[in-house]
mmCIF file of C-alpha atoms in Angstrom:
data_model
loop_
_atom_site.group_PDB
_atom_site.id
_atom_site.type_symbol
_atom_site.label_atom_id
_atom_site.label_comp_id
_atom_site.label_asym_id
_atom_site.label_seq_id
_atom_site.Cartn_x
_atom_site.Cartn_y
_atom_site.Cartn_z
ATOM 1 C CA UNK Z 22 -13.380 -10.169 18.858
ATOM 2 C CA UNK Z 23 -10.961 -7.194 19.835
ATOM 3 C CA UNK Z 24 -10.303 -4.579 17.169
ATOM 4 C CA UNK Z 25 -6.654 -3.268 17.465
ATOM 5 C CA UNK Z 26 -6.149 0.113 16.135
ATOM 6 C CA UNK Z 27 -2.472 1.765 15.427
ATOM 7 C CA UNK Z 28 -1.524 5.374 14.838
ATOM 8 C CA UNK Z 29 -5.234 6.662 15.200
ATOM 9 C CA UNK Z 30 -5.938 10.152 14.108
ATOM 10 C CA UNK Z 31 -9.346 11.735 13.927
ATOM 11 C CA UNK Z 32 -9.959 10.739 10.318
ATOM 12 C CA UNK Z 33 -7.747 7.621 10.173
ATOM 13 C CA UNK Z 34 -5.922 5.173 11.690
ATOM 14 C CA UNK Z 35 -2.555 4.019 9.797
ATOM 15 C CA UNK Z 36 -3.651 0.274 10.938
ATOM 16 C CA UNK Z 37 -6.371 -2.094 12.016
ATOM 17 C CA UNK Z 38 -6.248 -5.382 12.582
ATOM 18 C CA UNK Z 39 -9.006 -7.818 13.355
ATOM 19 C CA UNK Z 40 -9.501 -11.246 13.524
ATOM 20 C CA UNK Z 41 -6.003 -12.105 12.802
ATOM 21 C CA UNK Z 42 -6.065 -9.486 9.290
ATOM 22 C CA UNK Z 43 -4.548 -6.117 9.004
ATOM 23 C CA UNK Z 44 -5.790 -3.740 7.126
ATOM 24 C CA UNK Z 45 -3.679 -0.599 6.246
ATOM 25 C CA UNK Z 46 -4.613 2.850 5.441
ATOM 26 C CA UNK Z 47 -3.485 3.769 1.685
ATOM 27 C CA UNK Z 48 0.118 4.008 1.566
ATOM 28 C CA UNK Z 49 1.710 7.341 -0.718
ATOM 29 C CA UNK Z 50 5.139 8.030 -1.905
ATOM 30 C CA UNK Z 51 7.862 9.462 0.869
ATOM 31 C CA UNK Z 52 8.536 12.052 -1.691
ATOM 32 C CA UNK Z 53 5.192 12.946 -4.216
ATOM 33 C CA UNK Z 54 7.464 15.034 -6.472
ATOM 34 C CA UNK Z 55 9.267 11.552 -7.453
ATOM 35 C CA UNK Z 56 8.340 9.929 -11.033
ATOM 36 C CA UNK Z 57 6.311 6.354 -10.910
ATOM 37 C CA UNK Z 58 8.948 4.478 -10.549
ATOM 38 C CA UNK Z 59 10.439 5.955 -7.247
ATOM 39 C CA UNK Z 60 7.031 6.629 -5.945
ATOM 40 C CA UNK Z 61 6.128 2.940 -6.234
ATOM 41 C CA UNK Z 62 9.311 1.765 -4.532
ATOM 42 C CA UNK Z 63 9.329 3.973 -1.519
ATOM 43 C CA UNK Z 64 5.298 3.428 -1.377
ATOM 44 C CA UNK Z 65 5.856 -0.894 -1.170
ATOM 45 C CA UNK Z 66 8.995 -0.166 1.501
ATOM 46 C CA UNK Z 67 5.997 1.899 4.200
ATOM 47 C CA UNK Z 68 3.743 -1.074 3.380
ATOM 48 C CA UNK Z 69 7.326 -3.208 4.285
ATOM 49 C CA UNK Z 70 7.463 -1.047 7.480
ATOM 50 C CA UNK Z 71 3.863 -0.485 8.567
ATOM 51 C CA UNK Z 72 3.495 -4.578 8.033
ATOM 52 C CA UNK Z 73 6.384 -5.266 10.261
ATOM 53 C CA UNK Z 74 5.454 -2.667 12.630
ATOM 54 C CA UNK Z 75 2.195 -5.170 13.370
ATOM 55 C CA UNK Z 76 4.055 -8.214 13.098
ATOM 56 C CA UNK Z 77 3.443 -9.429 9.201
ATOM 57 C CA UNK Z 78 5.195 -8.895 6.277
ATOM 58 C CA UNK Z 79 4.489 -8.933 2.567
ATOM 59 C CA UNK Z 80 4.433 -12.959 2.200
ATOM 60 C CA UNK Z 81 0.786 -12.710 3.685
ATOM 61 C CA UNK Z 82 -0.416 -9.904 2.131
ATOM 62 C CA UNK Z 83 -4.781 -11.155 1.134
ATOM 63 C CA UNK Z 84 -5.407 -7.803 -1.188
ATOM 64 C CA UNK Z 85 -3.493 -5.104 -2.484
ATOM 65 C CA UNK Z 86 -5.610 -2.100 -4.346
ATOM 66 C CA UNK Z 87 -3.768 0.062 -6.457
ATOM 67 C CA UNK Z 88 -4.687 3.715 -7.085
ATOM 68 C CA UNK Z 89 -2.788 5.336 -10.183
ATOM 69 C CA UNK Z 90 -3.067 8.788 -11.508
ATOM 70 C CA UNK Z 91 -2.558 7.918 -15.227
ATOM 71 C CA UNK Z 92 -2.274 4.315 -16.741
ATOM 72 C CA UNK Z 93 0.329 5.542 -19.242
ATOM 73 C CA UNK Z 94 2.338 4.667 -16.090
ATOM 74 C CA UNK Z 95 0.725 1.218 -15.510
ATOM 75 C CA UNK Z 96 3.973 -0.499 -16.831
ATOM 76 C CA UNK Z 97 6.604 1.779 -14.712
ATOM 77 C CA UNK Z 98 4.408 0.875 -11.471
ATOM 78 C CA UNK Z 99 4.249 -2.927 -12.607
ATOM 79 C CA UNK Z 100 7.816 -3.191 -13.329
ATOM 80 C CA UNK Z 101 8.467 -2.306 -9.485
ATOM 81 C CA UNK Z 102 5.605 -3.987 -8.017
ATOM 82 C CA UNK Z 103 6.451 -8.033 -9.811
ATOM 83 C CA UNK Z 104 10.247 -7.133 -8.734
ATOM 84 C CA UNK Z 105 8.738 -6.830 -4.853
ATOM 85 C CA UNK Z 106 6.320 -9.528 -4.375
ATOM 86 C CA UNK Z 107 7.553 -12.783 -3.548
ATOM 87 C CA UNK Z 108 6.957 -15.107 -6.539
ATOM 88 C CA UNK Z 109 4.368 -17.403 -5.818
ATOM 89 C CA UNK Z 110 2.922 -15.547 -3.207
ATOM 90 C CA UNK Z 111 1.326 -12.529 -5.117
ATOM 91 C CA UNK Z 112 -2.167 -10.891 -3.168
ATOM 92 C CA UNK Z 113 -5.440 -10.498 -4.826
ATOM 93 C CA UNK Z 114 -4.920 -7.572 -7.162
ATOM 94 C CA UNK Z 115 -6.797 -4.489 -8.580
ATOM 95 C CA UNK Z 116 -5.665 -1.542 -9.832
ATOM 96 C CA UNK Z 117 -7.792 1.843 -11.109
ATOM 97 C CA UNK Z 118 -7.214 4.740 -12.546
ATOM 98 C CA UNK Z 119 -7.986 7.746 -9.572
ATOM 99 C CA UNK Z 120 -7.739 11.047 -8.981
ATOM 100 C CA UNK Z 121 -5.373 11.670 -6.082
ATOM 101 C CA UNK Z 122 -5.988 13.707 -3.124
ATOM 102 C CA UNK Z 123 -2.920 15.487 -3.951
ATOM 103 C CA UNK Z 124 -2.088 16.028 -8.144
ATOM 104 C CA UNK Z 125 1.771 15.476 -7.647
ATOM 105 C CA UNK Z 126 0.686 11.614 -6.077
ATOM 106 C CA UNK Z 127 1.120 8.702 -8.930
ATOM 107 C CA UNK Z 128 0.268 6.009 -6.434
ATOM 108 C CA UNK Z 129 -1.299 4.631 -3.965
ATOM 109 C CA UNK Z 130 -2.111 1.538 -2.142
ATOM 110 C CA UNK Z 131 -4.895 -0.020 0.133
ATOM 111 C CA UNK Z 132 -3.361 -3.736 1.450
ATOM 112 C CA UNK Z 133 -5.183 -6.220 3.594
ATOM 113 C CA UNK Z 134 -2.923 -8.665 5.032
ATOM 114 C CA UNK Z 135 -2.774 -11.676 7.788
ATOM 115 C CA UNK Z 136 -1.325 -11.146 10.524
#
């Protein structure tokens, strides 16, 4: 089977599909200095973009790990995430408590998908 890879970098690509699944790099906030709530909805519309940029979209999203900096915030990110997924069609779900890569990050998200 052929391995498709988009946007590869040394350390990364931004997308990989195989066998008719995507799987996307994690996916930050456009701006990190934004509180949960922004960084969550700008974070789900690059997963929007980088999903249609391969031809899927969030009604066949598989698996959706989510990264958060402090679950104090766990509510603020959920509130944004159940007003994005299409009801009936929510992904298999985890979500951890991480250290970022960068401190001012809140979020972030690994997604596998179907293409």
């Amino acid at each position: 089977m052929e391995i498709q890879r988009f946007e590869t970098k040394q350390r990364m690509s931004r997308a990989v599909i195989h066998n008719n699944t995507v799987y996307l790099c994690g996916q930050v906030a456009k701006d990190a200095n934004a509180d949960m709530a922004e960084q969550t909805r700008t974070t789900l519309e690059k997963i929007d973009e980088l999903l249609a940029s391969v031809g899927t979209d969030k009604t066949r999203l598989l698996s959706v790990t989510i990264y958060v900096n402090d679950m104090a915030q766990f509510q603020e990110m959920n509130a944004v995430w159940d007003a994005w997924v299409p009801e009936g069609l929510a992904p298999a779900r985890a979500c951890v408590q991480a250290q970022m890569a960068r401190p001012e990050l809140r979020v972030e998200m690994s997604v596998v998908a179907a293409v």
